Coordinates of C-alpha atoms in Angstrom, one line a residue:
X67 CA 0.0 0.0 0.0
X68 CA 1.7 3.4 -1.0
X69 CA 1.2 6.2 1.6
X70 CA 1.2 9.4 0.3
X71 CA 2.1 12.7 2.2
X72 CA 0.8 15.7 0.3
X73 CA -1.3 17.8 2.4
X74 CA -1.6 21.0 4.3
X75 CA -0.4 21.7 7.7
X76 CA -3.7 23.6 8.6
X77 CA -4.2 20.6 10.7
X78 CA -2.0 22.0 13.3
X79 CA -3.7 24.2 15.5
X80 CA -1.7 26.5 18.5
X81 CA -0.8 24.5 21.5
X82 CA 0.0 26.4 24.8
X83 CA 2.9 23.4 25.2
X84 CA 3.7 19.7 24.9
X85 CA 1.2 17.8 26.3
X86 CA 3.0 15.6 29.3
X87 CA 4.4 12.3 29.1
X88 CA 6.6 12.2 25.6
X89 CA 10.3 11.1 26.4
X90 CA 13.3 10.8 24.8
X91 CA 13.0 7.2 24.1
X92 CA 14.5 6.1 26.8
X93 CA 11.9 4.3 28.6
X94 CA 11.4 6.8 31.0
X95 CA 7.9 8.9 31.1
X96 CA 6.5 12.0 32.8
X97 CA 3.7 11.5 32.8
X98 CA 3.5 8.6 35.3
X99 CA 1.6 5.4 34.9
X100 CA -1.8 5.6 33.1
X101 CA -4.9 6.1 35.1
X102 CA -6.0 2.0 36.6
X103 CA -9.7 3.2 36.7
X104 CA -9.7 4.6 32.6
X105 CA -10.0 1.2 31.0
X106 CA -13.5 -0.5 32.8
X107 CA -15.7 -2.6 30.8
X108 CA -19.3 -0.8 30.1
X109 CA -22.3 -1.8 31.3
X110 CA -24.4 -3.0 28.1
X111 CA -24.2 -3.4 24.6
X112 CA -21.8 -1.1 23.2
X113 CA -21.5 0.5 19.5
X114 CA -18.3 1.6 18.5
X115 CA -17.7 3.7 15.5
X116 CA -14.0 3.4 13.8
X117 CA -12.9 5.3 10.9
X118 CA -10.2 3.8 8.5
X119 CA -9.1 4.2 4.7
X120 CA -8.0 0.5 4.2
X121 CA -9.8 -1.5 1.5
X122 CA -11.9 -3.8 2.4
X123 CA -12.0 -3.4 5.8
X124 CA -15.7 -3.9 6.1
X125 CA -14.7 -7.5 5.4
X126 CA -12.9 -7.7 8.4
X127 CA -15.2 -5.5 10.8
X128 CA -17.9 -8.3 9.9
X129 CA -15.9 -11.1 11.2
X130 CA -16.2 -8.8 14.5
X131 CA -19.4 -8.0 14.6
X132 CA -20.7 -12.0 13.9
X133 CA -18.7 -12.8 17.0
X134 CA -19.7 -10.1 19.4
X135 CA -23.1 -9.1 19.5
X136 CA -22.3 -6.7 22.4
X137 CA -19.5 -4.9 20.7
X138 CA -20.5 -3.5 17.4
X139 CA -18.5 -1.7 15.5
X140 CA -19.8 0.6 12.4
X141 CA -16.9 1.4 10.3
X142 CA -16.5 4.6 8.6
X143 CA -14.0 4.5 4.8
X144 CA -12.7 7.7 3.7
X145 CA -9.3 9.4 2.2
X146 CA -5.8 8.2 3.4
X147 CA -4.7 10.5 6.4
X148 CA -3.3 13.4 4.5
X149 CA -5.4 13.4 2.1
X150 CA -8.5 14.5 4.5
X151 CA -9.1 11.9 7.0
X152 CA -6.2 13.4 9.7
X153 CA -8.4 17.1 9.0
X154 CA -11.7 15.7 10.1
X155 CA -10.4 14.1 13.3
X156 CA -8.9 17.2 14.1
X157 CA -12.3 18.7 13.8
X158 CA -14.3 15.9 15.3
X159 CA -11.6 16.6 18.4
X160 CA -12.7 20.1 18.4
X161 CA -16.1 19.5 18.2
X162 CA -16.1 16.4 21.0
X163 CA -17.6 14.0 18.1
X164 CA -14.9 12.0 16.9
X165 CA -15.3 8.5 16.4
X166 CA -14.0 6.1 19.3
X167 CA -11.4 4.9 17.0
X168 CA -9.2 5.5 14.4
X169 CA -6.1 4.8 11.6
X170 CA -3.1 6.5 12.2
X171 CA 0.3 6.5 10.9
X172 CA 3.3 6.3 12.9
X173 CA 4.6 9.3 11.7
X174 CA 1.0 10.9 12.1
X175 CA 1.2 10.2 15.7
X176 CA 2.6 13.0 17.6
X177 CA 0.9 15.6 15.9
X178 CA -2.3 13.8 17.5
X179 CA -0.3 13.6 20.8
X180 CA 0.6 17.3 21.0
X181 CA -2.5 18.1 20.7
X182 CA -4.1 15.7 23.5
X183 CA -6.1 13.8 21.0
X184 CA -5.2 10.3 22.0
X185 CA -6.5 7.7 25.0
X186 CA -3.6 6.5 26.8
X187 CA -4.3 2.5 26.6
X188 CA -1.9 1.7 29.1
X189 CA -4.7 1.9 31.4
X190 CA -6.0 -1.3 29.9
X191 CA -4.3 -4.3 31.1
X192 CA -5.0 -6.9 27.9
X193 CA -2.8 -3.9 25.8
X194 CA 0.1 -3.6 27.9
X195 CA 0.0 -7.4 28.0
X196 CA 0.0 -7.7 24.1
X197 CA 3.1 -5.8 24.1
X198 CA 5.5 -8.7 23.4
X199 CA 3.3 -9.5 20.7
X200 CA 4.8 -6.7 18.4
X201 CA 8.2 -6.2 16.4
X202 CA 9.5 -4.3 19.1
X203 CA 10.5 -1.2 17.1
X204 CA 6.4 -0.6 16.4
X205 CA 5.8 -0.9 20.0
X206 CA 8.2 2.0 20.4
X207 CA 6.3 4.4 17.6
X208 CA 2.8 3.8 19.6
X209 CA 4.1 4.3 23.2
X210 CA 6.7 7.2 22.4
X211 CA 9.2 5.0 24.8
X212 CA 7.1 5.1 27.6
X213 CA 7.2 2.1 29.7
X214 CA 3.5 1.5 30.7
X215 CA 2.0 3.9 27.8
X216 CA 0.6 2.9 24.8
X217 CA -1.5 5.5 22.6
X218 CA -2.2 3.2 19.5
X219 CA -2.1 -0.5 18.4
X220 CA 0.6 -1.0 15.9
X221 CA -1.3 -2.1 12.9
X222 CA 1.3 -2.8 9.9
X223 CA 4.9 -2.1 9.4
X224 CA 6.7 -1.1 6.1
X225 CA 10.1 -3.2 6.2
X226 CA 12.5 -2.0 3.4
X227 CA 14.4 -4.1 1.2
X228 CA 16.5 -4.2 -2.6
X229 CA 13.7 -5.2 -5.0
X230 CA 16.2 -6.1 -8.1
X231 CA 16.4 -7.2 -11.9
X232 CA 17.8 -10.3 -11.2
X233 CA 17.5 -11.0 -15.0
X234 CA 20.1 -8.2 -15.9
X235 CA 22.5 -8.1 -12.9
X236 CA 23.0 -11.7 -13.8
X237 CA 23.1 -11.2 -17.2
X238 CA 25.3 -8.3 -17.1
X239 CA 28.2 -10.2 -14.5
X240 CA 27.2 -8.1 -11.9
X241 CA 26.7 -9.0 -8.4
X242 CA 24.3 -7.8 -5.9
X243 CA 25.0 -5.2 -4.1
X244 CA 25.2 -6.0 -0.1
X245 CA 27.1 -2.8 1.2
X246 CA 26.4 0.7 0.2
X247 CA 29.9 1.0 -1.7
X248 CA 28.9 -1.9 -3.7
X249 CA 26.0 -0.6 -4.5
X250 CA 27.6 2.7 -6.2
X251 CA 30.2 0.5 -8.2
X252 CA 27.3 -1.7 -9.0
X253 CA 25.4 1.8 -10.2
X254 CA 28.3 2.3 -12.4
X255 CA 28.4 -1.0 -14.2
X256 CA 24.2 -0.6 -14.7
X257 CA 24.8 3.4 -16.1
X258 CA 27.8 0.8 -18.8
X259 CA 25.0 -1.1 -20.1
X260 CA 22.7 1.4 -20.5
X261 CA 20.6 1.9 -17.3
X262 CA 19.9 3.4 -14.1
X263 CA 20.7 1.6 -11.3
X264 CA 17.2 3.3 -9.0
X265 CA 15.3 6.4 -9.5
X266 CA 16.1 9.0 -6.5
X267 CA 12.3 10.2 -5.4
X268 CA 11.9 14.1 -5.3
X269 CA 8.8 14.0 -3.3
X270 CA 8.9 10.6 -1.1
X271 CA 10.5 11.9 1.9
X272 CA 9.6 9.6 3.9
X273 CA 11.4 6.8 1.9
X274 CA 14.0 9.0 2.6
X275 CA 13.9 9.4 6.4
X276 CA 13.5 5.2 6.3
X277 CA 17.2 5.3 4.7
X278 CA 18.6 7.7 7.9
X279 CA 16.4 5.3 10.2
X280 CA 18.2 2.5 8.8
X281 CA 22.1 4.1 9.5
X282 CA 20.7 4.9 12.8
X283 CA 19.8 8.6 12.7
X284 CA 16.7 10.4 14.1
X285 CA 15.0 13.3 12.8
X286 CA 13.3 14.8 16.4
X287 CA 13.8 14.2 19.8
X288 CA 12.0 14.9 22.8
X289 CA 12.6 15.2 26.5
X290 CA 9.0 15.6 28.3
X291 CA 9.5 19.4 27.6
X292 CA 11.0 20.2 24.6
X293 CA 11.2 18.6 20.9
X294 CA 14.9 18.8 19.8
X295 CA 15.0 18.9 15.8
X296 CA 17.9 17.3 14.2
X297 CA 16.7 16.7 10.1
X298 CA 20.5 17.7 8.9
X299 CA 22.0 15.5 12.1
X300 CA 25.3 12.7 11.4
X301 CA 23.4 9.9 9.9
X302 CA 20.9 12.5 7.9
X303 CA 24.4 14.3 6.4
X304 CA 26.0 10.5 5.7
X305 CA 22.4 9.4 3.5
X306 CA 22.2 12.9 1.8
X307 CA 26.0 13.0 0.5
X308 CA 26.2 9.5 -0.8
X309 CA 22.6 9.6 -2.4
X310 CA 24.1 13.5 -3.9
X311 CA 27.4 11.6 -5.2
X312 CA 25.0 9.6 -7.3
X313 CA 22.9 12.0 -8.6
X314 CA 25.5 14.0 -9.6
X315 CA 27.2 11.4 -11.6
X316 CA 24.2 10.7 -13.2
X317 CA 23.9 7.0 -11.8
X318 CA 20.4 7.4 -10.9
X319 CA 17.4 8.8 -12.4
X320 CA 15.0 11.4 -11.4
X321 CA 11.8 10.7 -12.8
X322 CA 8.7 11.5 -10.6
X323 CA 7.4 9.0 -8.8
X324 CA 4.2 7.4 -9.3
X325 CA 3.5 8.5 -12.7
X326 CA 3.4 6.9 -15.9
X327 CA 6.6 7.5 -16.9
X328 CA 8.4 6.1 -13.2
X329 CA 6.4 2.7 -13.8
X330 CA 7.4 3.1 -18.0
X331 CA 11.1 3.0 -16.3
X332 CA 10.6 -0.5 -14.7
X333 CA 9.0 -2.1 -17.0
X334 CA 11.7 -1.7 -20.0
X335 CA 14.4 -2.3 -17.7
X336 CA 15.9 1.4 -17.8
X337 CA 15.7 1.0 -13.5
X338 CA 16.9 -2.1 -12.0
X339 CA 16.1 -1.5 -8.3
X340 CA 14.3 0.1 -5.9
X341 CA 15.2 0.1 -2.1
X342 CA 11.6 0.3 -0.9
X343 CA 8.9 -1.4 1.3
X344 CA 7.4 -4.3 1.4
X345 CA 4.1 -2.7 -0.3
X346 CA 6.6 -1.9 -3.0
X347 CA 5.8 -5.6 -4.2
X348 CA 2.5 -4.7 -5.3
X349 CA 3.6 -1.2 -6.9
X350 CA 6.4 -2.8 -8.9
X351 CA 3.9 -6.0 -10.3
X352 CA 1.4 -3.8 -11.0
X353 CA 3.4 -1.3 -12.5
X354 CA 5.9 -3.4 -14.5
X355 CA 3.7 -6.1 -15.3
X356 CA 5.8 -6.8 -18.7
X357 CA 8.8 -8.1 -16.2
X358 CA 7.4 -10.9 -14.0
X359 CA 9.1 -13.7 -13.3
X360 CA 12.1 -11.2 -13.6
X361 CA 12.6 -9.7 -10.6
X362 CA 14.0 -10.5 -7.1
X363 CA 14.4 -9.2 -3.2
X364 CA 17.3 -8.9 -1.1
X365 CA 18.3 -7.4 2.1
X366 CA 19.2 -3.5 2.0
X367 CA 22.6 -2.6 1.5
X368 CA 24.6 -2.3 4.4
X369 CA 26.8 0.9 5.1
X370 CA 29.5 -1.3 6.8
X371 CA 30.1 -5.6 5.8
X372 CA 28.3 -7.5 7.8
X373 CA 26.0 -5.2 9.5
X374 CA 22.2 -6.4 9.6
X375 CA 19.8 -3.0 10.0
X376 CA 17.1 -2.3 7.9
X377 CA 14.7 0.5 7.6
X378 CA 11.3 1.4 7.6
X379 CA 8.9 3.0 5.4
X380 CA 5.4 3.6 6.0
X381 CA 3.2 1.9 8.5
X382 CA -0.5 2.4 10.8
X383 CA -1.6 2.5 14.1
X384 CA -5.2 2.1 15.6
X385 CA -5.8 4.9 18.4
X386 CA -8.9 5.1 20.6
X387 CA -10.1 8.9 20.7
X388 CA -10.2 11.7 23.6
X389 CA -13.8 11.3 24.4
X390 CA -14.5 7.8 23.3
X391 CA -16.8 6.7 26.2
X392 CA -16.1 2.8 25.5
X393 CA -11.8 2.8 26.0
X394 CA -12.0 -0.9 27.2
X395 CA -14.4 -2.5 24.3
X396 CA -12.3 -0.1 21.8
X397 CA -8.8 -1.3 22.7
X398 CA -10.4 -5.0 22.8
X399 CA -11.1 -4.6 19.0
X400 CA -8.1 -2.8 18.1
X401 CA -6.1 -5.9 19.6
X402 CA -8.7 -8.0 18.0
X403 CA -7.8 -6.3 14.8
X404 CA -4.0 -6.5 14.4
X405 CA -3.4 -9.3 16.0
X406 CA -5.8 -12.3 15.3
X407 CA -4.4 -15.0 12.6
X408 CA -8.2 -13.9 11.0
X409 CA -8.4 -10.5 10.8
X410 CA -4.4 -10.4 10.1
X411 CA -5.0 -12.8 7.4
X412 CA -8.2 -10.7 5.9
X413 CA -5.8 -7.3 6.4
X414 CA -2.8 -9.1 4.1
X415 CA -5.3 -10.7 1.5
X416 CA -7.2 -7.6 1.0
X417 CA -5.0 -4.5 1.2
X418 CA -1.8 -5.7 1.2
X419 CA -0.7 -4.7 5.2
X420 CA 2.2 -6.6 6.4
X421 CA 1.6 -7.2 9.9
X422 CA 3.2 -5.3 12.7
X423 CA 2.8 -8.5 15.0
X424 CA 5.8 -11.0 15.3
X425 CA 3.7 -14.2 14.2
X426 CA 1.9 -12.6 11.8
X427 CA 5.1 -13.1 9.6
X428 CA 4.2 -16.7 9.8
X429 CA 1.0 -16.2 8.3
X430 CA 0.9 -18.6 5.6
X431 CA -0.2 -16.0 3.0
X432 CA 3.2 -14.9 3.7
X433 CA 5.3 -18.0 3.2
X434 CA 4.5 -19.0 -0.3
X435 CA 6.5 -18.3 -3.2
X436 CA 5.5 -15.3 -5.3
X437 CA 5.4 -16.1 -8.7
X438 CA 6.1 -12.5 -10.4
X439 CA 9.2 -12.8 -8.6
X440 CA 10.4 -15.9 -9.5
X441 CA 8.7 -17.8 -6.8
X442 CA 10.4 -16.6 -4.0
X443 CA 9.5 -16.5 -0.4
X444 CA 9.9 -12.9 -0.6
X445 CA 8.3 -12.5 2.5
X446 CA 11.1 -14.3 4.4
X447 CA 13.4 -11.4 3.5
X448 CA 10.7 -8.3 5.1
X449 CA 9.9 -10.7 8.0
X450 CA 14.0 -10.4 8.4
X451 CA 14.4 -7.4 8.1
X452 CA 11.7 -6.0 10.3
X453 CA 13.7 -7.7 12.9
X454 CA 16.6 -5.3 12.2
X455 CA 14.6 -1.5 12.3
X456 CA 16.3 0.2 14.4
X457 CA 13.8 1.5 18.0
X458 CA 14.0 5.1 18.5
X459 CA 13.4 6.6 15.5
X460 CA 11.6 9.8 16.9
X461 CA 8.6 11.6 14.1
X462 CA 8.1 15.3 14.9
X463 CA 4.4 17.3 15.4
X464 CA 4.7 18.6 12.1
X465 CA 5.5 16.0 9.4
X466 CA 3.3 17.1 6.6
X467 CA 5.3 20.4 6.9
X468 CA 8.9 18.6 7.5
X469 CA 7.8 16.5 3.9
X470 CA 7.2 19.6 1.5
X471 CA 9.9 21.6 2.5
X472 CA 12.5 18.9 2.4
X473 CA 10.3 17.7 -1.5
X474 CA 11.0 21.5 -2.4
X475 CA 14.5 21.4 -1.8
X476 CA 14.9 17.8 -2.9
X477 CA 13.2 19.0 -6.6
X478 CA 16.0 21.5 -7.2
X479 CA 18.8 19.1 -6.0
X480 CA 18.1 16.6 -8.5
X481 CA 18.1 19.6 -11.0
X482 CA 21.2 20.7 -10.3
X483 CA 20.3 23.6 -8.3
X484 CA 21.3 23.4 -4.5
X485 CA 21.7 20.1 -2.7
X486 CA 19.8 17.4 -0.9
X487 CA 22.2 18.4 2.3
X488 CA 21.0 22.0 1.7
X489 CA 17.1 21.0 1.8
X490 CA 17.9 19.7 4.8
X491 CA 19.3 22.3 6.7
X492 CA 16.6 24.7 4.9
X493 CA 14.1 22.2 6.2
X494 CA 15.7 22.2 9.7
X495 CA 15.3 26.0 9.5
X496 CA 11.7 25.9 8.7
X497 CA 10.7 23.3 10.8
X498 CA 11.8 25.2 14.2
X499 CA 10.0 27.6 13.1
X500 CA 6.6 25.9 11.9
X501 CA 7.1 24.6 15.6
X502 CA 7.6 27.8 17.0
X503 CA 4.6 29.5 15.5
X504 CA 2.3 26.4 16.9
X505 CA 3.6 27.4 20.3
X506 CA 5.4 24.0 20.9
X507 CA 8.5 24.1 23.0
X508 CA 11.7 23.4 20.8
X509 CA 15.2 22.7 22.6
X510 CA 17.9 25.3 21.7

């Protein structure tokens, strides 16, 4: 499933301060342990409403509702987050009629938090029970590394990998790439016979940010008071130079994404890879359909031999609301929802969400060989590599903002005017002050 990321900011509104209880990711929380008395079953039948953009979902919501007559849940299908769904919960907040749950994404998160808009579920004991039940990097995106917090389920996870031409690197003598070095000569040798070895994004940021997450870097921090803002930091610096070599050596394209023309590049073989997702399987079979058979997945490069991290793109949470008045039946669905073999199964089958669980990589869906790439179990390689995502990867209040300035900047870089390293700093610039203006506390 491909997340997009254009949208307004407008869906910020002014905050006095940071609400209490985000850390620094160190396990440690100020805002104590959440209230024992917040999670207490109702008395009666109870109707839940839960809004969602996932296809199909109705599908699995029946499954629910056939098995608990005194939970029913009406489910609500509308534009992905940035595309209008994150706007009308933030108005539903300020109106007091949001629905009692909710989809969203990890990197969505903390502008909900900032602005008090989540139930803390670590009131409800089933939740912080369920905890070793997750990859324990999404565990860390829904409870802001606060020990006895959760403010989400983890729903799915986006896993990166190399999807490859294995037809033409074998054809062509050249091996795959399993360091970042390699993968530069290996550019070299594709840009010989005719190619490009990837197509550097101009407006997927966030694919991006999953490349720093992988070499370890952050973009925000936060210490209970204060968010520290770090988009141009070590690791950020390290991605933007090598990925800025490339470019400008011409060993990578620069056509935008998601349009006719980035798909026309796949399918004749002028692009041999893509480090992306595991989503990306769907994008690159339906978008290259004239290459089945042809392609392959291996890990991500590594920036040093024999190192094992991957990163992360993408990737959904289900929140309970502020003012849901059913936080115990709500968080038993959510859990329900993301991690049952059925509704895991019904989630993968139907829209493509790779699980977020640690046995939902066992689902069988998952284990069979896919024949478009060769019949590979190319779910053994995300299941892998969701293993290796770094925790701590901190997503600031303002994202949507973060993404189009760092896209603006990123547009003239690949045109030869400015650098990706210079977006960032720009974006670094503009981000402290996006903050600033919202009245959020920003270290100094």
């Amino acid at each position: 499933m491909r997340l997009t990321k254009a949208a307004s900011v407008g869906a910020l509104t002014a905050v006095a301060l940071l609400v209490a209880g985000c850390s620094s990711n160190d396990g440690s929380s100020s805002g104590g342990d959440a209230a024992a008395g917040a999670c207490e079953p109702s008395d009666g039948a109870v109707e839940l409403t839960f809004t969602t953009w996932i296809p199909g979902i109705e599908e699995v919501v029946d499954v629910w509702n056939e098995a608990n007559a005194d939970i029913q849940v009406t489910v609500q299908t509308g534009p992905n987050g940035n595309g209008g769904t994150y706007q009308n919960f933030f108005n539903q907040l300020k109106a007091g009629n949001a629905p009692d749950l909710g989809q969203i994404e990890y990197d969505a998160l903390p502008n909900f938090r900032v602005q008090d808009g989540l139930t803390d579920l670590g009131a409800c004991a089933d939740v912080l029970a369920a905890q070793g039940d997750f990859v324990d990097w999404t565990w860390d995106q829904v409870s802001f590394g606060e020990n006895g917090h959760a403010y989400a389920i983890p729903q799915d996870a986006g896993p990166m990998a190399l999807f490859y031409r294995a037809d033409l690197f074998e054809a062509n003598g050249i091996a795959v790439p399993t360091t970042w070095a390699e993968y530069a000569a290996a550019a070299e040798k594709v840009k010989a016979a005719g190619g490009h070895i990837t197509n550097f994004s101009q407006s997927d940021v966030n694919q991006f940010a999953g490349l720093v997450w992988q070499a370890g870097g952050t973009w925000f921090s936060n210490d209970g008071d204060e968010w520290g803002v770090g988009l141009a930091g070590e690791e950020s610096t390290q991605v933007a130079e090598y990925w800025q070599d490339l470019i400008d050596r011409d060993l990578v394209s620069s056509v935008p994404p998601w349009t006719s023309e980035w798909d026309n590049a796949y399918n004749t073989g002028a692009a041999w890879t893509w480090v992306s997702a595991v989503w990306g399987a769907n994008s690159i079979s339906s978008g290259a359909p004239d290459t089945a058979g042809k392609w392959a997945v291996a890990p991500m490069p590594q920036w040093e031999a024999g190192d094992d991290a991957a990163g992360n793109w993408g990737g959904s949470s289900t929140a309970v609301f502020k003012g849901s008045e059913h936080v115990y039946e709500a968080s038993k669905f959510a859990l329900w929802l993301n991690t049952s073999d059925e509704a895991l199964t019904l989630l993968n089958k139907g829209a493509n969400l790779y699980p977020a669980t640690k046995a939902g990589a066992a689902l069988p869906a998952l284990a069979e060989g896919v024949e478009f790439y060769g019949g590979q179990a190319i779910y053994d390689v995300f299941a892998e590599a969701s293993t290796q995502v770094p925790a701590g990867f901190t997503w600031g209040p303002t994202m949507t903002q973060v993404y189009a300035d760092v896209s603006d900047g990123f547009k003239g870089a690949v045109s030869g005017s400015g650098t990706l390293l210079a977006s960032l700093e720009s974006a670094q610039g503009s981000t402290i002050s996006t903050l600033e203006s919202q009245s959020i506390p920003v270290a100094k």
